[in-house]
Coordinates of C-alpha atoms in Angstrom, one line a residue:
M30 CA -0.1 0.2 -0.5
G31 CA 3.2 2.3 0.8
L32 CA 4.4 1.7 -2.7
K33 CA 1.1 2.3 -4.2
R34 CA 0.2 5.3 -2.7
K35 CA 4.1 6.8 -3.3
Y36 CA 3.2 6.1 -6.8
Y37 CA 0.0 7.6 -7.0
K38 CA 1.9 11.0 -5.1
Y39 CA 4.3 10.9 -8.0
L40 CA 1.9 10.5 -10.7
N41 CA -0.2 13.7 -9.1
Y42 CA 3.3 15.6 -9.2
R43 CA 4.7 14.8 -12.2
N44 CA 1.2 16.1 -13.9
R45 CA 0.9 18.8 -11.8
L46 CA 4.7 20.0 -13.1
I47 CA 3.1 19.2 -16.7
S48 CA 0.5 21.6 -16.4
R49 CA 3.1 24.0 -15.2
L50 CA 5.4 23.6 -17.7
H51 CA 2.4 24.0 -20.2
D52 CA 0.6 27.0 -18.5
F53 CA 4.2 28.5 -19.0
F54 CA 4.6 28.4 -22.1
E55 CA 1.3 29.5 -23.0
D56 CA 1.7 32.4 -21.1
L57 CA 5.0 33.0 -22.4
S58 CA 4.1 33.2 -25.7
F59 CA 0.6 35.0 -25.0
Y60 CA 3.0 37.6 -23.7
V61 CA 5.6 37.8 -26.3
G62 CA 2.7 37.8 -28.2
V63 CA 1.0 41.2 -26.6
F64 CA 5.2 42.8 -26.8
V65 CA 5.0 41.8 -30.4
F66 CA 1.8 43.6 -31.4
F67 CA 3.0 47.0 -30.1
V68 CA 6.3 46.3 -31.8
I69 CA 4.4 45.4 -35.1
V70 CA 2.4 48.5 -34.9
Y71 CA 5.8 50.7 -34.1
D72 CA 6.8 48.9 -37.3
L73 CA 4.1 49.7 -39.3
G74 CA 2.0 52.6 -38.4
F75 CA 5.2 55.1 -37.3
P76 CA 8.4 56.4 -39.3
H77 CA 11.3 55.0 -37.7
T78 CA 15.1 54.9 -38.8
V79 CA 15.2 51.9 -36.8
G80 CA 16.7 49.3 -39.4
Y81 CA 14.5 46.4 -40.1
F82 CA 17.1 43.9 -38.7
Y83 CA 16.1 44.7 -34.9
F84 CA 12.6 44.1 -36.0
S85 CA 13.6 40.3 -37.5
V86 CA 14.9 39.2 -34.5
I87 CA 12.1 39.8 -31.9
Y88 CA 9.8 38.1 -34.6
L89 CA 11.9 35.7 -34.6
L90 CA 11.7 35.3 -30.9
F91 CA 8.5 35.2 -31.0
L92 CA 8.0 32.3 -33.9
V93 CA 10.3 30.0 -31.7
S94 CA 8.4 30.8 -28.7
F95 CA 5.4 30.2 -29.9
T96 CA 6.2 27.1 -32.0
V97 CA 8.0 25.9 -28.4
A98 CA 4.5 26.3 -27.0
I99 CA 2.6 24.4 -29.3
A100 CA 5.0 21.4 -29.4
F101 CA 4.4 21.4 -25.4
R102 CA 0.7 21.0 -25.9
S103 CA 1.4 18.4 -28.6
L104 CA 3.2 16.6 -26.2
L105 CA 2.3 16.8 -23.2
F106 CA -1.9 17.1 -24.1
P107 CA -2.5 15.7 -27.3
S108 CA -5.4 15.7 -28.7
T109 CA -8.3 12.5 -29.2
S110 CA -8.1 13.4 -32.2
Q111 CA -5.8 12.0 -34.7
R112 CA -6.9 14.5 -37.6
Q113 CA -6.0 17.3 -34.7
N114 CA -3.1 15.6 -33.2
T115 CA -1.5 15.8 -37.1
I116 CA -2.3 19.5 -38.0
R117 CA -0.6 20.8 -34.9
W118 CA 2.3 19.0 -35.8
L119 CA 2.4 19.9 -39.0
I120 CA 2.2 23.7 -37.5
V121 CA 5.2 23.0 -35.6
V122 CA 7.1 21.5 -38.3
G123 CA 6.2 24.6 -40.9
L124 CA 7.1 26.8 -38.1
M125 CA 10.6 25.6 -37.4
F126 CA 11.0 25.6 -41.4
F127 CA 10.3 28.5 -41.8
C128 CA 12.3 29.6 -38.4
S129 CA 15.2 28.4 -39.9
Y130 CA 14.9 30.2 -43.3
K131 CA 14.5 33.8 -41.3
Y132 CA 17.5 32.6 -39.4
S133 CA 20.0 32.4 -42.4
K134 CA 18.1 35.2 -43.9
L135 CA 19.8 37.3 -41.3
K136 CA 22.5 35.7 -40.4
Y137 CA 23.8 35.8 -44.0
Q138 CA 21.6 38.5 -45.1
P139 CA 21.0 41.0 -42.8
D140 CA 19.7 44.0 -44.4
F141 CA 17.6 41.3 -46.5
H142 CA 13.4 43.0 -46.8
S143 CA 11.7 40.7 -48.9
L144 CA 9.8 37.6 -48.0
S145 CA 11.8 37.0 -45.1
Y146 CA 10.6 40.8 -43.4
Y147 CA 6.4 40.6 -44.8
G148 CA 6.3 36.2 -44.3
S149 CA 7.3 36.9 -40.9
L150 CA 4.7 39.7 -40.1
A151 CA 2.1 37.9 -42.3
I152 CA 2.4 34.4 -39.5
C153 CA 2.5 36.6 -36.3
G154 CA -0.2 38.2 -37.2
L155 CA -1.4 34.6 -37.7
L156 CA -0.4 33.0 -34.6
L157 CA -1.6 36.5 -32.4
L158 CA -5.0 35.5 -33.7
F159 CA -4.5 32.0 -32.8
D160 CA -3.2 33.5 -29.3
V161 CA -6.4 36.1 -28.6
S162 CA -9.0 33.3 -29.7
R163 CA -7.6 30.7 -27.5
K164 CA -8.0 33.5 -24.5
I165 CA -11.8 34.5 -25.6
L166 CA -12.6 31.0 -26.3
L167 CA -11.9 30.8 -22.2
L168 CA -14.0 34.2 -21.4
Y169 CA -16.7 32.2 -22.3
S170 CA -16.4 29.8 -19.9
K171 CA -16.6 31.8 -16.8
R172 CA -20.2 32.0 -17.6
F173 CA -20.8 35.9 -19.4
N174 CA -23.8 37.0 -20.7
P175 CA -23.5 35.9 -24.0
A176 CA -25.2 39.1 -25.5
L177 CA -23.0 41.6 -23.8
S178 CA -20.6 40.1 -24.9
F179 CA -21.6 40.5 -28.5
V180 CA -21.8 43.7 -28.1
L181 CA -18.6 44.2 -26.2
S182 CA -16.7 42.2 -29.1
F183 CA -17.9 45.0 -31.2
A184 CA -17.0 47.9 -28.8
L185 CA -13.4 47.1 -28.2
L186 CA -12.8 46.1 -32.2
A187 CA -14.4 49.1 -32.5
L188 CA -11.8 51.5 -30.4
V189 CA -8.6 48.7 -31.6
G190 CA -9.7 49.9 -35.0
S191 CA -9.9 53.5 -34.4
G192 CA -7.2 53.7 -32.7
L193 CA -5.0 51.8 -35.6
L194 CA -6.9 54.0 -38.3
M195 CA -4.8 57.0 -36.1
L196 CA -1.4 56.1 -37.0
P197 CA 0.8 58.3 -38.7
R198 CA 1.2 55.9 -42.0
A199 CA -2.3 54.9 -41.4
T200 CA -3.7 58.3 -43.7
V201 CA -1.8 61.0 -45.6
H202 CA -2.4 64.6 -43.9
G203 CA -3.7 62.9 -40.8
I204 CA -7.1 62.4 -39.2
S205 CA -8.9 63.6 -35.7
F206 CA -10.3 61.0 -33.5
V207 CA -13.9 61.4 -33.9
D208 CA -13.3 60.5 -37.6
A209 CA -11.4 57.8 -36.9
L210 CA -14.0 56.1 -34.8
F211 CA -16.7 57.1 -36.8
M212 CA -14.7 55.2 -39.8
S213 CA -14.0 52.3 -37.9
V214 CA -17.0 51.8 -36.5
S215 CA -18.3 52.1 -39.9
A216 CA -16.3 49.6 -40.8
V217 CA -16.9 47.0 -38.1
C218 CA -20.9 47.4 -38.3
V219 CA -20.3 47.2 -42.2
T220 CA -22.4 50.3 -42.5
G221 CA -19.8 52.3 -45.1
L222 CA -20.6 55.9 -44.5
A223 CA -17.7 57.7 -44.7
T224 CA -16.5 61.7 -42.9
V225 CA -13.0 61.6 -45.4
D226 CA -12.6 60.2 -48.7
M227 CA -10.8 57.2 -48.1
A228 CA -9.4 56.7 -51.7
V229 CA -7.6 60.3 -50.9
E230 CA -6.6 60.6 -47.3
F231 CA -6.0 56.8 -46.6
T232 CA -2.7 54.9 -47.4
R233 CA -2.5 51.5 -48.1
L234 CA -1.9 50.5 -44.8
G235 CA -5.4 53.1 -43.7
K236 CA -7.1 50.3 -46.7
L237 CA -5.6 47.5 -45.1
I238 CA -7.1 48.2 -42.0
L239 CA -10.3 49.2 -42.9
L240 CA -10.6 45.8 -45.0
V241 CA -9.6 43.7 -41.9
L242 CA -12.2 45.3 -40.1
V243 CA -15.1 44.8 -42.1
Q244 CA -13.9 41.3 -42.6
L245 CA -14.1 40.4 -38.9
G246 CA -17.1 43.3 -38.2
G247 CA -19.4 41.5 -41.4
L248 CA -18.3 37.8 -39.7
G249 CA -18.6 38.9 -36.3
M250 CA -15.7 39.4 -33.8
L251 CA -17.1 35.9 -31.4
S252 CA -17.8 33.5 -34.7
F253 CA -13.8 34.5 -36.0
T254 CA -12.4 34.0 -32.8
S255 CA -14.2 31.0 -32.0
F256 CA -13.3 29.2 -35.2
F257 CA -9.5 30.1 -34.6
G258 CA -9.4 29.7 -30.7
Y259 CA -10.9 26.0 -31.7
L260 CA -8.1 25.6 -34.2
Y261 CA -6.1 25.9 -31.3
Q262 CA -7.1 24.3 -28.5
G263 CA -8.8 21.5 -30.6
S264 CA -11.5 21.1 -28.6
F265 CA -14.7 23.0 -27.5
S266 CA -15.8 23.2 -23.9
I267 CA -19.6 22.6 -22.8
E268 CA -19.7 26.4 -22.2
N269 CA -18.1 27.1 -25.0
Q270 CA -20.7 25.4 -27.2
L271 CA -23.7 26.7 -25.2
F272 CA -22.2 30.6 -25.4
L273 CA -22.3 30.2 -29.2
K274 CA -25.1 27.6 -30.2
D275 CA -27.3 30.8 -31.0
F276 CA -24.7 33.2 -32.4
A277 CA -23.5 30.4 -34.7
T278 CA -27.6 29.8 -35.5
S279 CA -26.9 25.9 -34.8
E280 CA -29.3 23.5 -34.1
R281 CA -27.4 21.2 -32.1
I282 CA -24.7 22.3 -29.2
G283 CA -22.0 19.7 -30.9
D284 CA -22.5 21.5 -34.8
V285 CA -21.4 24.4 -33.0
F286 CA -17.9 24.2 -34.8
K287 CA -18.7 22.4 -37.9
T288 CA -21.5 25.5 -38.9
L289 CA -18.4 28.0 -37.9
S290 CA -16.3 26.1 -40.4
Q291 CA -18.9 26.4 -42.8
I292 CA -19.8 30.6 -42.3
I293 CA -15.6 31.2 -42.7
M294 CA -15.1 28.9 -45.9
I295 CA -18.4 29.9 -47.7
T296 CA -17.5 33.5 -46.9
F297 CA -14.0 33.1 -48.1
G298 CA -14.3 31.1 -50.9
L299 CA -17.2 33.4 -52.4
E300 CA -15.0 36.2 -51.8
L301 CA -12.6 34.5 -53.7
M302 CA -14.8 33.8 -56.3
G303 CA -16.4 37.5 -56.5
A304 CA -12.3 38.5 -57.1
V305 CA -11.6 36.8 -59.9
L306 CA -14.5 37.7 -61.1
I307 CA -14.6 41.1 -60.6
Y308 CA -10.5 40.5 -61.8
L309 CA -11.5 39.7 -64.9
T310 CA -14.6 42.1 -65.6
I311 CA -13.7 45.5 -64.8
N312 CA -12.0 47.7 -67.5
D313 CA -8.3 47.2 -66.8
S314 CA -7.1 50.9 -68.1
L315 CA -8.6 52.2 -64.7
F316 CA -5.0 50.7 -63.8
Q317 CA -1.9 51.7 -63.8
T318 CA -0.4 48.1 -62.7
P319 CA -2.1 44.5 -61.8
G320 CA -1.1 44.5 -58.5
Q321 CA -3.7 47.6 -58.2
Q322 CA -6.2 45.6 -60.3
M323 CA -5.8 43.0 -57.6
R324 CA -5.9 44.9 -54.9
F325 CA -8.9 46.7 -56.5
A326 CA -11.1 43.6 -56.7
I327 CA -10.1 41.8 -53.5
F328 CA -11.6 44.7 -51.2
H329 CA -14.0 45.2 -53.6
S330 CA -15.1 41.6 -53.3
V331 CA -14.8 41.6 -49.9
S332 CA -16.7 44.9 -49.5
S333 CA -19.7 43.9 -51.4
F334 CA -20.0 40.5 -49.8
C335 CA -20.1 42.2 -46.1
N336 CA -22.4 44.5 -47.3
A337 CA -20.0 47.5 -46.3
G338 CA -20.0 49.2 -49.4
F339 CA -16.5 51.0 -49.0
S340 CA -14.8 51.8 -52.2
I341 CA -11.4 52.6 -53.0
T342 CA -11.5 54.5 -55.5
P343 CA -12.5 58.1 -55.7
N344 CA -16.0 58.8 -56.1
G345 CA -17.2 55.1 -54.9
L346 CA -18.9 53.4 -58.0
F347 CA -19.6 56.5 -59.6
N348 CA -16.8 56.6 -61.4
H349 CA -17.9 57.3 -65.3
E350 CA -15.8 53.8 -66.3
I351 CA -17.3 51.5 -63.3
N352 CA -21.1 52.7 -63.5
Q353 CA -21.1 51.7 -67.5
S354 CA -19.2 48.5 -66.5
Y355 CA -23.0 46.8 -66.1
G356 CA -21.1 43.2 -65.3
F357 CA -19.2 44.2 -62.8
Q358 CA -22.4 46.1 -61.5
W359 CA -23.8 42.5 -61.7
I360 CA -20.9 41.1 -59.8
V361 CA -21.3 43.2 -57.0
A362 CA -24.5 42.9 -57.0
S363 CA -24.7 39.0 -56.8
L364 CA -22.2 39.1 -53.8
I365 CA -24.6 41.7 -52.0
I366 CA -27.2 39.5 -52.7
L367 CA -25.6 36.1 -51.2
G368 CA -24.2 38.0 -48.2
S369 CA -27.3 39.4 -46.9
I370 CA -29.9 36.8 -47.4
G371 CA -28.0 34.5 -44.6
F372 CA -25.5 31.7 -44.2
F373 CA -27.6 29.3 -43.5
I374 CA -29.7 29.8 -46.2
I375 CA -27.0 29.4 -48.2
T376 CA -25.2 26.6 -46.1
D377 CA -29.2 24.6 -46.5
F378 CA -29.1 25.0 -50.5
Y379 CA -25.8 23.5 -50.7
A380 CA -26.5 20.3 -48.8
Y381 CA -29.7 19.7 -51.2
L382 CA -27.6 20.9 -54.1
R383 CA -25.3 18.5 -53.1
H384 CA -27.0 15.5 -52.2
Y385 CA -29.2 15.7 -55.9
T386 CA -26.1 16.1 -57.3
K387 CA -24.3 12.6 -55.8
Q388 CA -27.8 11.2 -56.2
L389 CA -28.0 12.5 -60.5
Y390 CA -24.4 10.9 -60.9
F391 CA -25.3 7.5 -58.7
W392 CA -28.1 7.5 -61.3
L393 CA -26.4 8.1 -65.3
R394 CA -23.0 6.2 -63.7
F395 CA -25.0 3.3 -61.9
Q396 CA -28.7 3.6 -63.1
L397 CA -29.8 3.5 -59.3
P398 CA -32.7 5.0 -58.1
I399 CA -33.1 8.5 -56.7
Q400 CA -33.3 9.1 -52.8
H401 CA -35.4 12.2 -52.2
L402 CA -34.4 14.4 -49.4
P403 CA -37.3 15.4 -46.6
R404 CA -37.6 19.5 -45.9
I405 CA -34.3 20.4 -46.5
V406 CA -35.3 23.8 -47.0
S407 CA -36.6 25.1 -43.9
I408 CA -39.5 27.9 -43.6
N409 CA -37.7 30.2 -42.5
S410 CA -35.1 29.8 -45.6
L411 CA -38.1 30.0 -47.8
M412 CA -39.4 33.1 -46.2
V413 CA -36.3 35.2 -46.5
L414 CA -35.6 34.0 -50.2
L415 CA -39.7 35.3 -50.9
T416 CA -40.1 38.4 -49.3
T417 CA -36.2 39.3 -50.7
G418 CA -36.8 38.6 -54.0
C419 CA -40.6 40.3 -53.5
L420 CA -38.8 43.3 -52.3
L421 CA -36.1 43.6 -55.0
L422 CA -38.7 43.0 -58.1
V423 CA -40.6 45.5 -56.8
G424 CA -37.6 48.1 -56.4
M425 CA -36.3 47.3 -59.2
V426 CA -39.6 48.0 -61.5
A427 CA -40.8 50.6 -59.0
I428 CA -37.0 52.8 -59.9
L429 CA -37.4 51.8 -63.6
M430 CA -41.1 53.8 -63.8
I431 CA -40.2 56.8 -61.7
E432 CA -36.3 57.3 -62.9
Q433 CA -36.6 57.4 -66.4
K434 CA -36.3 61.1 -66.6
G435 CA -33.8 61.3 -64.1
I436 CA -30.8 58.9 -63.1
L437 CA -31.7 56.4 -65.7
A438 CA -31.9 58.8 -68.3
H439 CA -27.6 58.5 -68.7
H440 CA -27.8 55.1 -69.5
P441 CA -29.0 54.8 -73.5
T442 CA -29.1 50.8 -73.8
W443 CA -32.5 49.3 -71.9
W444 CA -30.1 46.6 -70.5
G445 CA -27.9 49.4 -68.9
K446 CA -31.1 51.0 -67.8
I447 CA -32.4 47.6 -66.3
T448 CA -28.8 46.9 -64.6
T449 CA -28.9 50.1 -63.1
A450 CA -32.7 49.9 -61.5
F451 CA -31.4 47.0 -60.1
F452 CA -28.3 47.7 -58.7
A453 CA -30.5 50.4 -57.3
S454 CA -32.7 48.4 -55.4
V455 CA -30.3 46.2 -54.0
T456 CA -27.4 48.7 -52.7
P457 CA -30.2 49.8 -49.9
R458 CA -30.6 46.3 -49.0
S459 CA -27.6 47.1 -47.1
G460 CA -25.0 47.0 -49.6
G461 CA -24.6 50.5 -50.0
Y462 CA -22.7 51.5 -53.1
N463 CA -23.9 54.1 -55.3
T464 CA -23.4 53.9 -59.5
F465 CA -25.5 57.4 -59.9
D466 CA -25.3 60.4 -58.0
M467 CA -28.2 60.0 -54.9
S468 CA -28.8 64.5 -55.2
L469 CA -30.6 63.5 -58.6
L470 CA -32.8 61.3 -56.9
Q471 CA -36.2 61.5 -57.9
P472 CA -38.6 62.2 -54.2
A473 CA -40.6 59.0 -54.6
T474 CA -36.9 57.2 -55.1
V475 CA -36.0 58.8 -52.0
L476 CA -38.9 57.4 -50.0
I477 CA -38.6 53.9 -51.6
F478 CA -34.4 54.3 -50.6
L479 CA -35.9 54.6 -47.0
L480 CA -38.7 51.9 -47.1
L481 CA -36.4 49.7 -48.5
M482 CA -33.2 50.4 -46.2
W483 CA -35.5 50.0 -43.0
I484 CA -36.2 46.3 -43.8
G485 CA -32.7 45.5 -44.3
G486 CA -31.1 42.0 -45.3
S487 CA -32.0 38.9 -42.9
P488 CA -30.6 37.4 -39.8
G489 CA -27.8 35.3 -39.7
S490 CA -26.3 37.4 -42.5
T491 CA -24.1 40.5 -43.1
G492 CA -26.5 42.9 -44.1
G493 CA -28.7 45.6 -41.1
G494 CA -32.1 46.6 -40.9
I495 CA -34.8 44.9 -39.0
K496 CA -34.7 42.3 -41.3
T497 CA -36.4 40.4 -44.2
T498 CA -38.1 37.8 -41.9
T499 CA -39.4 40.6 -39.2
F500 CA -41.2 42.7 -42.1
A501 CA -42.5 39.5 -43.4
V502 CA -43.8 38.2 -40.3
A503 CA -45.5 41.3 -38.8
M504 CA -47.4 41.3 -42.8
L505 CA -48.0 38.1 -42.1
N506 CA -49.6 39.0 -38.6
I507 CA -51.3 41.4 -40.4
V508 CA -52.9 40.0 -42.6
S509 CA -54.2 37.2 -40.3
L510 CA -56.1 39.8 -37.7
A511 CA -57.5 41.5 -40.9
K512 CA -59.2 37.7 -41.8
G513 CA -59.8 36.9 -38.0
K514 CA -57.2 34.4 -37.9
D515 CA -56.4 33.8 -34.3
R516 CA -52.6 32.4 -35.3
V517 CA -50.4 33.2 -38.3
E518 CA -49.5 30.8 -40.8
F519 CA -46.8 30.4 -43.4
A520 CA -46.2 27.8 -46.1
G521 CA -48.3 24.9 -43.9
R522 CA -46.5 26.1 -40.6
R523 CA -47.9 28.1 -37.5
I524 CA -45.6 30.7 -36.6
P525 CA -45.0 30.7 -32.5
S526 CA -46.5 33.3 -31.1
E527 CA -43.1 34.3 -29.6
S528 CA -41.5 35.2 -32.8
V529 CA -44.4 37.5 -34.0
R530 CA -44.3 39.4 -30.5
R531 CA -40.6 39.6 -30.8
A532 CA -41.0 41.1 -34.9
F533 CA -43.3 43.7 -33.4
T534 CA -41.2 44.0 -30.6
V535 CA -37.9 44.7 -33.3
I536 CA -39.8 47.0 -35.5
T537 CA -41.1 49.4 -32.0
L538 CA -37.7 49.7 -30.8
S539 CA -35.8 50.6 -34.5
L540 CA -38.3 53.3 -34.7
L541 CA -37.5 54.5 -31.1
V542 CA -33.9 54.8 -31.6
I543 CA -34.6 56.1 -35.4
G544 CA -36.8 58.7 -34.6
P545 CA -35.1 60.5 -31.6
A546 CA -31.9 60.7 -33.6
I547 CA -33.2 62.3 -36.5
L548 CA -35.2 64.9 -33.6
I549 CA -31.1 65.3 -32.9
I550 CA -29.4 65.7 -35.6
T551 CA -32.2 68.2 -37.0
V552 CA -31.8 70.8 -33.5
L553 CA -27.8 70.0 -34.3
E554 CA -27.6 71.2 -37.9
P555 CA -31.1 73.5 -38.5
N556 CA -29.6 74.9 -42.1
Q557 CA -29.9 70.6 -43.1
S558 CA -33.4 69.4 -44.9
L559 CA -35.8 67.5 -42.7
I560 CA -35.6 64.6 -45.8
G561 CA -31.7 64.3 -46.1
V562 CA -31.2 63.7 -42.1
A563 CA -34.1 61.0 -41.9
F564 CA -32.1 59.6 -44.8
E565 CA -28.8 59.4 -43.3
C566 CA -30.0 58.4 -39.8
F567 CA -31.6 55.3 -41.5
S568 CA -28.5 54.5 -43.3
A569 CA -26.6 54.6 -40.5
F570 CA -29.2 52.6 -38.5
C571 CA -29.2 50.3 -41.3
T572 CA -26.0 50.0 -41.5
V573 CA -26.6 50.5 -45.7
G574 CA -23.9 53.3 -46.3
L575 CA -25.8 55.5 -48.6
S576 CA -25.9 59.0 -48.0
L577 CA -27.3 62.0 -50.0
N578 CA -23.1 63.7 -49.6
L579 CA -24.6 65.1 -45.6
T580 CA -22.3 62.9 -43.8
P581 CA -19.0 64.8 -44.8
T582 CA -20.6 67.7 -43.5
F583 CA -21.8 66.8 -40.2
T584 CA -20.0 68.7 -36.8
D585 CA -18.6 66.3 -34.9
A586 CA -21.6 66.2 -32.2
T587 CA -23.7 64.9 -35.4
K588 CA -21.3 62.4 -36.2
V589 CA -21.4 60.9 -32.8
V590 CA -24.9 60.7 -33.1
L591 CA -24.5 58.7 -36.0
I592 CA -22.0 56.8 -34.5
V593 CA -24.2 55.4 -31.8
L594 CA -27.0 54.7 -34.3
M595 CA -24.4 52.4 -36.2
F596 CA -23.7 50.6 -33.6
V597 CA -27.1 50.1 -32.5
G598 CA -28.4 49.3 -35.3
R599 CA -25.7 46.6 -36.1
V600 CA -25.7 45.0 -32.9
G601 CA -29.5 45.0 -32.6
T602 CA -31.5 46.9 -30.2
F603 CA -33.3 43.5 -29.3
T604 CA -29.8 42.4 -28.5
L605 CA -28.9 45.6 -26.3
L606 CA -32.2 45.2 -24.0
V607 CA -31.6 41.5 -23.9
A608 CA -27.6 42.3 -22.7
F609 CA -28.8 45.1 -20.0
V610 CA -32.3 44.5 -18.7
K611 CA -33.1 41.7 -16.5
R612 CA -34.3 38.9 -17.1
V613 CA -36.7 37.3 -15.2
K614 CA -36.6 33.6 -14.9
T615 CA -39.7 32.1 -13.9
M616 CA -43.1 33.3 -14.1
N617 CA -45.3 30.4 -11.7
Y618 CA -48.3 33.0 -12.4
Q619 CA -51.0 34.2 -13.9
Y620 CA -53.1 37.3 -14.8
P621 CA -56.9 36.9 -15.4
N622 CA -58.1 38.0 -18.5
E623 CA -59.1 41.7 -19.9
N624 CA -59.0 43.3 -23.2
V625 CA -58.0 46.8 -24.3
F626 CA -59.4 48.7 -26.9
I627 CA -57.3 48.1 -29.7
N628 CA -58.8 50.5 -33.5

């Protein structure tokens, strides 16, 4: 018994020692990573005379420490998944080879400033993302309020982004804090409103910062960090899965990582496809070099899919060469629609098409009968598609009828008129681009834009507004009341009363936010027209980005009001309500009914 007790004591001591060693290397890589982050900020964002050799040494030390940390984790705490262990060791081997390559460059070519330098910057940035994601996953296990964490993640990202945009090398002539915060919030909330001309005022570094903010804001900071945190850790805790289930729109807890992976892969895949198509269709005479054309394609593909509406060309897409490029406009419009309909709808139809493609192949190759799937397209997907299609069609027809002698008069062909009208119907749904002078719009078209902006995109997408399902449920409820029904039905299904109540709550809260904002800005900007102020407020709250050219002329106080509107519109009024209002746990009582007269 004594030997057995000593053996267990030895095992306990060894496990504690291993755990402490693991924590030591994990913390070491994290704190070194924090230091390296500030070094990268100084290196890229400030003019300096320090040689690249010293920065390269710091980056190399960080890569070595991170490699050792991953190696110890793989040795001491191997994953239950053989695939995950293989990925970890491949990362270790890859980092070892790169560290060896970088060391050789430092030893024999200390002034070498090419692949070694920029490659180490890119890898350090990726590893920092892994490390930050791991720390954020640890916070999820603290049982934080998910809604509050969602709100705080956007606020923190916007503040960090505003600091980065104020770096000396991010702008040409410098930028104030209010303008930097406005541009950062606009990018994180994928709005697209701008107080400065980003094509002129921002350098290549500033545009890259905005692009990263748009990508993180479009996907959602929690989704992005959770995905990379899982890749680093190899697993999710039960707390992590419960925390992320709603944000990942996953039906089952065990499918959280699968859903996150699908969101990330779909996003990057469609953005890559969009960038290639834009590169092939845009007029290359607009660019001096193929690299400039490639940067244009990548930026506008990401901005379009994320429904941000930012452009790196002067005057945006109103440029004469661009607004006559109809193929380019159809690609951008398609990316905006795909980004605004929701990731779960894309995955629904992807699964549907994959199944029947496979069944068709088996039928043609082996003459096997086709096995039909049960209903895979959910009611939510059907409602989103029908509402989106109706809004796009009605908007396009209305613009064709109203703007024949307006913005459409500049396009001589019917194909050009149809393309411009369709693009004008798509972009208020949260896209934010304009291929025409917004100040020339007819008043009726402005009202149509207000309605389309207010409705916005769909749940689980990069779009804003009250969402298409909210609008559809509200309309269905009105029709049901008019017919004398006591329930709301759609496509052979009954919509729960909770969804109906939530739809009207979202509608009411949106108007309660937009209305006071319009009132405040009309007081702060007495010389501006009411319709112009209302347009800017709807555009900001619904994260659209269209403007009647008023936003750059506003005072700092008005810009702050628009910043609040953009932030509230992106995170959602109902989410804010859940985040800060104490929820009732139980209601074990019920009052007697009494009618209230509503007429």
